[in-house]
XYZ file of C-alpha atoms in Angstrom:
612
model
C 20.065 -2.818 -28.736
C 23.364 -5.034 -29.438
C 23.005 -6.748 -32.211
C 22.858 -10.014 -30.891
C 20.030 -8.850 -28.727
C 18.226 -7.879 -31.899
C 18.717 -11.539 -33.506
C 19.299 -9.432 -36.707
C 21.680 -12.071 -38.323
C 22.133 -15.642 -37.887
C 26.035 -15.443 -38.350
C 28.585 -13.175 -37.084
C 32.057 -13.596 -38.208
C 34.524 -11.665 -36.088
C 37.723 -12.374 -37.981
C 38.188 -13.568 -41.382
C 41.450 -15.003 -42.246
C 42.307 -16.732 -46.065
C 45.436 -18.339 -46.581
C 45.961 -19.332 -50.317
C 48.295 -21.983 -51.586
C 48.159 -21.540 -55.685
C 49.941 -22.755 -58.656
C 50.371 -20.181 -61.420
C 50.104 -16.256 -60.852
C 49.651 -15.906 -57.108
C 49.126 -11.994 -57.059
C 46.527 -12.160 -59.271
C 44.619 -14.936 -57.608
C 44.968 -13.409 -54.341
C 43.783 -9.885 -55.721
C 40.503 -11.740 -57.046
C 40.025 -13.977 -53.853
C 40.085 -11.117 -51.750
C 37.390 -9.661 -53.472
C 35.326 -12.646 -53.309
C 33.789 -11.995 -49.518
C 33.109 -8.484 -50.212
C 30.575 -9.269 -53.012
C 28.164 -11.584 -51.200
C 29.894 -13.928 -49.230
C 27.604 -12.556 -46.281
C 24.217 -13.162 -48.489
C 25.693 -16.913 -49.668
C 26.393 -17.899 -45.915
C 22.730 -16.579 -44.637
C 21.080 -18.846 -47.361
C 23.077 -21.905 -46.233
C 22.418 -21.522 -42.413
C 18.856 -20.188 -42.624
C 18.001 -23.968 -42.281
C 19.768 -23.889 -38.964
C 17.494 -22.084 -36.957
C 15.113 -24.895 -37.013
C 17.773 -26.917 -35.547
C 17.574 -25.090 -32.136
C 17.461 -21.668 -30.791
C 20.290 -19.877 -28.571
C 23.632 -18.432 -29.119
C 26.819 -20.682 -30.254
C 30.093 -18.869 -29.622
C 33.242 -20.999 -31.582
C 36.731 -19.523 -31.043
C 38.145 -20.905 -33.960
C 36.821 -22.719 -37.169
C 39.176 -23.967 -39.897
C 37.695 -24.871 -43.504
C 39.522 -25.999 -46.319
C 37.983 -25.902 -49.801
C 39.618 -26.368 -53.303
C 38.808 -23.587 -55.758
C 38.736 -23.629 -59.483
C 39.464 -20.194 -60.393
C 37.761 -20.923 -63.762
C 34.654 -20.694 -61.911
C 32.819 -16.866 -61.762
C 32.672 -15.395 -58.147
C 29.023 -16.707 -57.536
C 29.809 -20.365 -57.718
C 33.299 -19.988 -55.699
C 31.152 -18.403 -52.922
C 28.749 -21.064 -52.847
C 31.291 -23.600 -52.658
C 32.686 -21.722 -49.619
C 29.825 -21.353 -48.177
C 28.923 -25.297 -48.454
C 32.587 -26.153 -47.039
C 31.743 -23.687 -44.222
C 28.592 -25.001 -43.422
C 30.192 -28.577 -43.186
C 32.887 -27.334 -40.658
C 30.534 -25.830 -38.265
C 27.960 -28.638 -38.354
C 30.696 -31.170 -37.262
C 31.841 -28.546 -34.346
C 28.440 -28.056 -33.065
C 27.626 -31.568 -32.839
C 30.976 -31.921 -30.688
C 29.061 -29.921 -28.168
C 30.121 -27.444 -25.532
C 33.933 -27.362 -24.641
C 36.411 -24.372 -24.363
C 36.342 -23.372 -27.744
C 32.778 -23.978 -28.112
C 29.934 -22.029 -25.966
C 26.427 -21.795 -25.880
C 23.688 -19.654 -24.507
C 20.032 -20.361 -24.468
C 19.292 -17.124 -25.415
C 20.454 -13.628 -25.415
C 19.391 -12.598 -21.592
C 21.080 -15.809 -20.380
C 24.534 -14.379 -22.392
C 23.801 -10.961 -20.868
C 23.142 -12.876 -17.503
C 26.831 -14.398 -18.004
C 27.963 -11.257 -18.464
C 26.785 -9.265 -15.686
C 27.927 -12.179 -13.591
C 31.476 -12.341 -14.590
C 31.550 -8.559 -13.843
C 30.160 -8.820 -10.517
C 32.681 -11.853 -9.850
C 35.655 -9.731 -10.642
C 36.634 -11.090 -14.079
C 35.471 -8.110 -15.941
C 33.969 -9.883 -18.658
C 37.163 -10.018 -20.569
C 36.153 -13.779 -21.653
C 36.922 -14.534 -25.415
C 32.847 -15.116 -26.288
C 32.222 -11.545 -24.810
C 34.199 -9.601 -27.471
C 32.283 -10.294 -30.386
C 31.560 -7.134 -32.176
C 27.345 -7.933 -31.825
C 27.685 -7.799 -28.273
C 29.009 -4.281 -27.859
C 30.397 -4.676 -24.284
C 33.496 -3.282 -25.473
C 32.345 0.353 -24.193
C 31.211 -0.857 -20.738
C 34.648 -2.288 -19.937
C 36.178 1.203 -19.113
C 33.262 2.155 -16.763
C 33.261 1.380 -12.848
C 31.628 -2.313 -12.185
C 28.456 -1.276 -10.609
C 27.760 1.308 -13.417
C 28.573 -0.962 -16.263
C 26.258 -3.804 -14.947
C 23.281 -1.130 -14.771
C 24.064 0.376 -18.104
C 23.800 -2.992 -19.802
C 21.072 -4.314 -17.924
C 18.877 -1.028 -18.677
C 19.815 -0.798 -22.493
C 17.135 -2.815 -23.284
C 15.588 -2.917 -19.659
C 12.906 -5.738 -20.606
C 15.733 -8.048 -21.977
C 17.684 -6.849 -19.048
C 15.262 -7.854 -16.468
C 14.892 -11.500 -18.189
C 18.901 -11.703 -17.889
C 18.286 -11.210 -14.301
C 15.817 -13.657 -13.755
C 18.166 -15.695 -15.687
C 20.830 -15.727 -13.078
C 20.921 -18.355 -10.194
C 19.679 -16.788 -6.606
C 23.490 -16.855 -5.615
C 24.874 -15.010 -8.808
C 21.897 -12.577 -8.515
C 22.453 -11.386 -4.809
C 26.376 -11.130 -5.961
C 25.332 -8.841 -8.878
C 23.055 -6.872 -7.010
C 25.606 -6.430 -4.022
C 28.048 -5.104 -6.631
C 25.483 -2.432 -8.194
C 25.194 -1.361 -4.234
C 22.170 0.653 -3.332
C 22.490 3.438 -5.240
C 22.913 1.702 -8.610
C 19.765 -0.523 -7.190
C 17.824 2.679 -7.189
C 18.243 2.871 -10.896
C 17.796 -0.500 -11.589
C 14.536 -0.930 -10.023
C 13.297 2.569 -11.627
C 14.378 1.050 -15.015
C 13.043 -2.428 -14.644
C 9.627 -1.100 -13.235
C 9.122 1.194 -16.643
C 10.550 -1.311 -18.865
C 7.095 -3.190 -19.618
C 3.479 -1.642 -19.185
C 1.888 -2.976 -15.902
C -0.786 -5.660 -16.580
C -2.617 -3.952 -13.160
C -2.393 -1.047 -11.137
C -4.784 -2.767 -8.317
C -2.728 -3.084 -5.579
C -5.265 -5.716 -4.329
C -4.264 -7.899 -6.972
C -0.605 -7.681 -6.447
C -0.808 -8.583 -2.802
C -1.269 -12.182 -2.908
C 1.812 -12.797 -4.751
C 4.128 -10.526 -2.688
C 2.978 -11.930 0.556
C 3.623 -15.571 -0.857
C 6.947 -14.583 -0.972
C 7.323 -12.991 2.316
C 5.752 -15.897 3.969
C 8.258 -18.456 2.117
C 11.417 -19.596 3.592
C 13.314 -17.171 2.274
C 10.853 -14.081 2.025
C 11.673 -13.074 5.919
C 15.703 -13.303 6.046
C 15.925 -11.007 3.241
C 14.348 -7.827 4.549
C 17.250 -7.610 7.208
C 19.720 -5.382 5.595
C 20.518 -1.498 5.337
C 20.271 -1.311 2.208
C 16.363 -0.758 0.856
C 16.871 -0.338 -2.723
C 18.707 -3.917 -2.789
C 15.891 -5.584 -0.817
C 13.352 -3.888 -2.849
C 14.836 -5.247 -6.354
C 15.656 -8.333 -4.958
C 11.751 -8.655 -3.623
C 10.537 -7.587 -7.077
C 12.649 -10.043 -9.060
C 11.413 -13.075 -6.688
C 7.588 -12.015 -7.168
C 7.966 -11.603 -10.889
C 10.070 -15.115 -11.382
C 6.796 -16.663 -10.028
C 4.145 -13.875 -11.558
C 5.620 -12.413 -14.455
C 2.641 -10.611 -15.724
C 2.809 -8.473 -12.694
C 5.899 -6.795 -13.655
C 5.784 -2.747 -13.601
C 5.767 -0.094 -11.590
C 2.663 -0.733 -9.549
C 4.273 -3.670 -8.344
C 7.449 -1.853 -7.667
C 5.806 0.714 -5.487
C 4.062 -1.839 -3.694
C 7.352 -3.816 -3.109
C 9.097 -0.620 -1.622
C 6.488 0.407 0.285
C 6.848 -3.194 2.336
C 10.312 -2.662 2.256
C 10.405 0.766 4.272
C 7.899 -0.189 7.019
C 9.929 -3.371 7.587
C 12.935 -1.322 7.796
C 11.053 1.141 10.362
C 10.582 -1.960 12.551
C 14.133 -2.490 12.663
C 14.988 0.736 13.404
C 12.372 1.962 15.919
C 11.491 1.023 19.123
C 8.253 -1.310 19.609
C 6.024 1.673 21.011
C 7.129 4.153 18.275
C 6.501 1.362 15.388
C 3.408 0.466 17.100
C 1.970 3.951 16.334
C 3.478 3.690 12.643
C 1.419 0.631 12.508
C -1.706 2.113 14.068
C -1.428 4.953 10.919
C -0.608 2.474 8.439
C -3.455 0.322 9.035
C -6.032 3.355 9.466
C -4.512 4.984 5.993
C -3.627 8.040 7.963
C -1.167 9.762 5.759
C -0.822 12.788 7.912
C 0.218 10.969 10.854
C 2.558 8.807 8.796
C 4.308 12.095 7.730
C 4.336 12.937 11.487
C 6.161 9.805 12.411
C 8.834 9.475 9.106
C 10.628 11.426 6.975
C 8.749 12.918 3.771
C 10.532 10.628 1.604
C 9.856 7.224 3.392
C 5.932 8.283 4.214
C 5.823 9.043 0.445
C 7.034 5.074 -0.222
C 4.285 4.194 1.893
C 1.709 5.727 -0.047
C 0.679 2.251 -1.904
C -0.470 0.783 1.415
C -3.012 3.249 1.838
C -4.431 2.194 -1.499
C -4.939 -1.421 -0.096
C -8.171 -2.483 1.791
C -7.837 -2.177 5.332
C -8.184 -6.320 5.886
C -5.172 -6.530 3.070
C -3.256 -3.671 5.237
C -3.597 -6.057 8.065
C -2.274 -9.267 6.303
C 0.554 -7.213 5.291
C 1.126 -6.053 8.535
C 0.966 -9.302 10.404
C 3.150 -10.806 7.639
C 6.143 -8.777 8.200
C 5.735 -8.556 11.957
C 3.288 -10.552 13.684
C 3.744 -9.371 17.129
C 3.055 -5.876 15.855
C 0.193 -6.653 14.151
C -3.071 -5.450 16.110
C -5.574 -7.980 16.275
C -8.635 -8.382 14.084
C -12.103 -8.067 15.000
C -13.936 -11.689 14.505
C -11.435 -13.727 15.261
C -11.586 -16.618 17.814
C -10.032 -14.605 20.265
C -13.211 -12.806 20.449
C -15.569 -15.422 20.622
C -18.209 -16.216 23.275
C -17.900 -13.039 24.889
C -20.230 -10.785 26.855
C -21.184 -7.049 27.457
C -23.515 -5.368 29.970
C -23.541 -2.473 27.586
C -25.434 -3.798 24.556
C -27.001 -0.480 24.284
C -23.618 0.572 22.276
C -24.909 -1.752 19.545
C -27.964 0.029 18.975
C -25.848 3.527 18.571
C -23.705 1.654 15.858
C -26.023 3.636 13.281
C -25.386 7.340 14.564
C -21.557 6.336 15.211
C -21.091 4.910 11.700
C -23.022 8.525 10.446
C -20.013 10.486 11.727
C -17.198 11.122 9.158
C -14.965 11.412 12.499
C -11.824 10.396 10.168
C -12.479 13.477 7.891
C -12.899 15.737 10.718
C -9.977 14.934 12.766
C -7.274 14.517 9.512
C -4.836 17.010 11.078
C -5.455 16.335 14.930
C -2.359 14.676 16.256
C -2.518 11.141 16.862
C -2.899 10.271 20.227
C 0.288 7.663 21.763
C -1.351 4.564 21.261
C -2.575 5.453 17.869
C -5.893 5.582 16.770
C -7.415 9.204 16.528
C -11.093 8.395 15.416
C -10.880 5.011 17.368
C -9.938 7.026 20.639
C -12.937 9.479 20.026
C -15.149 6.542 19.013
C -14.807 4.732 22.262
C -15.172 8.158 24.045
C -18.475 9.186 22.655
C -20.044 5.516 23.530
C -18.994 5.375 27.226
C -20.573 9.384 27.177
C -23.906 8.036 25.549
C -24.345 5.445 28.116
C -24.239 8.156 30.534
C -21.683 9.646 33.040
C -22.028 7.278 35.949
C -21.307 4.096 33.712
C -18.750 6.024 31.045
C -15.660 4.528 33.175
C -16.830 0.925 32.723
C -18.299 1.356 29.391
C -14.730 2.960 28.715
C -12.804 -0.165 29.828
C -15.117 -2.802 28.582
C -13.575 -5.201 26.175
C -16.321 -5.514 23.905
C -16.906 -2.118 23.807
C -13.290 -0.999 22.908
C -12.987 -3.836 20.251
C -16.324 -2.170 18.555
C -14.690 1.190 18.879
C -11.664 0.060 17.312
C -9.732 0.772 20.051
C -6.323 -0.512 20.873
C -5.475 -2.006 24.132
C -2.839 0.431 25.081
C -5.737 3.530 24.668
C -5.851 4.130 28.395
C -8.321 6.826 29.940
C -5.306 8.689 30.964
C -3.817 8.765 27.627
C -6.887 10.274 26.060
C -7.524 12.852 28.019
C -3.903 13.871 27.787
C -4.029 13.846 24.196
C -7.410 15.787 24.375
C -5.818 18.380 26.393
C -2.712 18.914 23.869
C -5.155 19.491 20.870
C -5.073 23.358 19.727
C -7.943 25.003 20.540
C -8.005 26.245 16.903
C -8.293 22.698 15.901
C -11.490 22.015 18.315
C -13.137 24.887 16.503
C -12.438 23.671 13.305
C -14.304 20.125 14.256
C -16.968 21.939 15.761
C -17.689 24.007 13.227
C -17.649 21.290 10.766
C -19.778 19.124 12.823
C -22.370 22.225 13.010
C -22.451 22.216 9.098
C -22.973 18.034 9.048
C -25.433 18.019 11.611
C -27.598 20.963 9.960
C -27.581 19.321 6.636
C -28.247 16.199 8.051
C -31.202 17.467 10.081
C -32.377 20.100 6.922
C -32.350 22.958 9.455
C -31.788 26.227 8.503
C -32.464 28.090 12.293
C -30.612 27.844 15.409
C -32.170 28.682 19.091
C -29.572 29.815 21.523
C -30.420 29.300 25.391
C -28.264 30.090 28.462
C -28.628 28.131 31.547
C -26.696 27.881 35.058
C -24.522 25.036 34.624
C -21.596 23.870 36.892
C -21.111 27.383 38.731
C -21.447 29.470 35.638
C -23.477 30.175 32.981
C -23.719 27.992 29.619
C -24.816 29.079 26.166
C -26.898 26.181 24.656
C -26.986 26.381 20.667
C -29.445 23.796 18.800
C -31.156 23.453 15.490
C -34.806 23.334 15.901
C -35.686 19.982 14.107
C -34.459 17.156 16.556
C -33.343 19.449 19.313
C -29.498 18.563 18.630
C -27.057 20.793 20.363
C -24.416 22.299 17.766
C -22.371 24.514 20.175
C -21.677 24.636 23.966
C -20.388 28.042 25.344
C -19.598 29.921 28.564
C -21.547 33.010 28.308
C -22.379 36.449 29.783
C -26.109 37.574 29.322
C -24.868 41.186 29.818
C -22.154 41.099 26.817
C -23.906 38.665 24.078
C -21.840 40.155 21.287
C -18.676 37.494 21.604
C -21.448 34.536 21.359
C -22.949 36.217 18.623
C -19.309 36.516 16.341
C -18.932 32.614 17.171
C -21.993 31.757 15.835
C -21.945 33.673 12.825
C -18.136 32.439 12.409
C -19.635 28.748 12.761
C -22.919 28.678 10.975
C -23.597 27.970 7.356
C -24.680 30.953 4.777
C -28.298 31.007 4.611
C -28.667 29.848 8.285
C -29.837 32.246 11.188
C -29.576 32.580 14.873
C -31.951 33.683 17.630
C -32.463 33.873 20.879
C -35.193 31.511 22.344
C -38.555 33.036 24.269
C -38.331 32.372 27.939
C -38.950 29.148 29.072
C -38.185 27.654 25.887
C -36.820 25.199 25.009
C -37.087 22.823 28.166
C -33.601 23.112 30.477
C -31.110 21.292 28.897
C -29.395 20.890 32.358
C -30.747 17.170 32.983
C -28.912 16.190 29.794
C -25.634 18.145 30.550
C -25.474 16.433 33.870
C -25.962 12.999 32.269
C -23.035 13.504 29.731
C -20.680 14.884 31.963
C -17.799 12.305 31.955
C -15.931 11.229 35.347
C -13.014 13.162 36.264
C -10.383 10.493 34.980
C -11.884 11.204 31.199
C -12.988 14.612 31.583
C -10.742 16.786 28.855
C -10.524 20.372 28.962
C -13.180 22.789 28.045
C -13.011 23.030 24.274
C -13.143 19.280 23.534
C -15.297 18.495 26.356
C -17.981 20.735 25.307
C -17.514 19.340 21.475
C -17.684 15.846 22.434
C -21.010 16.564 24.288
C -22.695 18.186 21.274
C -21.769 15.245 19.327
C -22.784 12.388 21.990
C -26.053 14.652 22.511
C -26.646 14.756 18.578
C -26.523 10.944 18.769
C -28.776 10.193 21.576
C -31.179 12.501 19.641
C -30.721 10.393 16.569
C -31.531 7.402 18.222
C -34.911 9.120 19.948
C -35.847 10.422 16.542
C -36.426 6.791 15.529
C -38.053 5.678 18.430
C -42.245 6.517 18.114
C -43.296 8.884 20.689
C -39.748 9.674 22.314
C -38.238 12.008 20.399
C -38.316 14.517 22.848
C -37.218 12.048 25.632
C -34.060 12.900 28.057
C -30.732 11.323 27.475
C -31.453 9.444 30.716
C -34.842 8.136 29.809
C -33.453 6.767 26.369
C -30.769 4.991 28.399
C -33.290 3.750 31.341
C -35.310 2.080 28.782
C -33.988 1.265 25.615
C -30.219 1.103 26.099
C -30.260 -0.855 29.194
C -29.345 -4.019 27.765
C -26.740 -6.780 27.878
C -25.102 -8.566 24.461
C -23.771 -11.525 23.958
C -21.532 -12.011 20.954
C -20.169 -14.952 18.702
C -17.351 -14.272 16.552
C -17.277 -16.127 13.373
C -14.361 -15.167 10.125
C -15.813 -12.137 9.197
C -18.912 -11.793 11.038
C -19.926 -10.769 14.817
C -23.273 -12.221 15.649
C -24.847 -10.173 18.596
C -27.741 -11.597 20.666
C -29.177 -8.550 22.424
C -31.024 -8.952 25.669
C -34.787 -7.214 26.035
C -34.652 -3.671 27.762
C -38.010 -2.159 29.408
C -39.499 -1.078 26.802
C -38.397 -3.585 24.445
C -42.014 -3.560 22.683
C -41.202 0.101 21.331
C -37.935 -0.919 19.888
C -38.938 -4.331 18.469
C -41.400 -1.915 16.180
C -38.595 -0.021 15.125
C -36.301 -3.064 13.785
C -33.107 -1.264 15.848
C -32.165 -4.500 17.695
C -32.094 -6.391 14.239
C -30.442 -6.200 11.169
C -26.463 -5.555 9.822
C -23.554 -3.082 10.407
C -20.463 -2.808 8.455
C -18.604 -0.399 10.149
C -15.396 0.776 7.440
C -13.386 0.509 10.847
C -13.759 -3.198 11.360
C -12.034 -4.743 8.314
C -14.794 -6.451 6.589
C -16.330 -7.778 9.943
C -20.047 -7.471 9.469
C -22.019 -6.929 12.368
C -25.443 -8.875 12.528
C -28.011 -8.036 15.266
C -30.564 -10.490 16.721
C -32.888 -10.083 20.025
C -32.734 -13.149 22.228
C -35.308 -14.361 24.168
């Protein structure tokens, strides 16, 4: 670190020139007086100038100071040095009282001095001013470097001081310095500055408000428009810590870089492509982000995934409001009605499904939101194939599922048809393991029935009667089905063929759950959805006293056939449900009352009440 930055000395004398006017033996007098400064003048000067520290902080540079002094050669060297020091102090005092001029320059502190040096380098003067040539500044070695490298070098010698220097610059000078550094130099600069101080917090939720304040300010958005993302990142980072110095550190730098990277994608991608990226970022789906972006850019976005979903939405809206997805619970959703209020009774079974985890390696649908697409399809299927199309298109049901407006029936069907069978089987196996653990079952019964012009094998657990696997089979060749079950079932779970006449025929429920043609995907995905939807209905029936074995249609007609009216408030959906035919049984369970907080609805709490 330069001596001036360390403030090791109060006084630095670049050059001392002594002129003598002596009567008598000039040679002997000069020989003696030339040795006097070497024997302690520095120490005497420090003693004299120590009191000046209290008079004012900062750095004073005086180009030339002339001091006249009479010397009695009869005195010893110590007395001569004291005399010189006093004369020097009086001359310096007079010069400082005259104030700044071409020969006297003042800086508030070393960072301000360093700031002026890098501003001069960026301005093209090369930092050649006389006050930059003092030995304590140690700038001589960097002047031979190219300007970008010289600026970065002096700023990162002591990065904490360099950061203060950048903050001491005016916005115009700072912009000039950063553009002189260039994008590659800005990357080095950001890394050095971020590591300069230990971060006071690594919680991105605490960092976000300060960042949003800068992005929302009058100078925030115009900043993020160039093709030099590292320059933008450094500038935005400095703007934040200029207002909140305690937030400086690597976590803030990473969050700012993620923000700039996302904004850059908005400017270089078409609207549909960027919207898919917004959906992936909103859902913290890093796999989808990796598919949409180069790996380096995707890694830059990782800090956004640490934010809460509500905070991610706020950031997306601030960056580009027209591309941010509407938040549920806003005024736009207020005073709404749906004839399909039964979907709210299915919230418990739906929330229990770890869809995001199961679908992590599935490709994203064109409109975005893998889990949202399946949530919407499952709700539609649970209310019956005859109603599925209307349920799928119902605006309130779509908002409840978190489905974006662009998610059409054709889009979902095409997407599901494109899923590789191996990926569908992987989700089916995950569902089998999850369902058996939920029900506490270790036995599976398999039966086969004629359905839709073929023979269909139905494997189900024995506790609640939830289906685990639907698959076409040939009774005379059971080996393929046996191998599939052995691969699907967890260790310790056994399966067997059911006895004739048991269980009851699944064909009514299979017919009920059949999706209409415009929503019906290829066979692998269709049977997967059917097993999951049937399990949701069985979970609901299990909570209805006396109706655990009822058919899907009976559950729908007597408990799910009700409407819903919604009043939206900030952070809350107040849902008033109608009364189904067997409301007296429903009232016993409390399913039509209570609170839900689905993790896909941005901290939006759903409160269920039953109207008159």
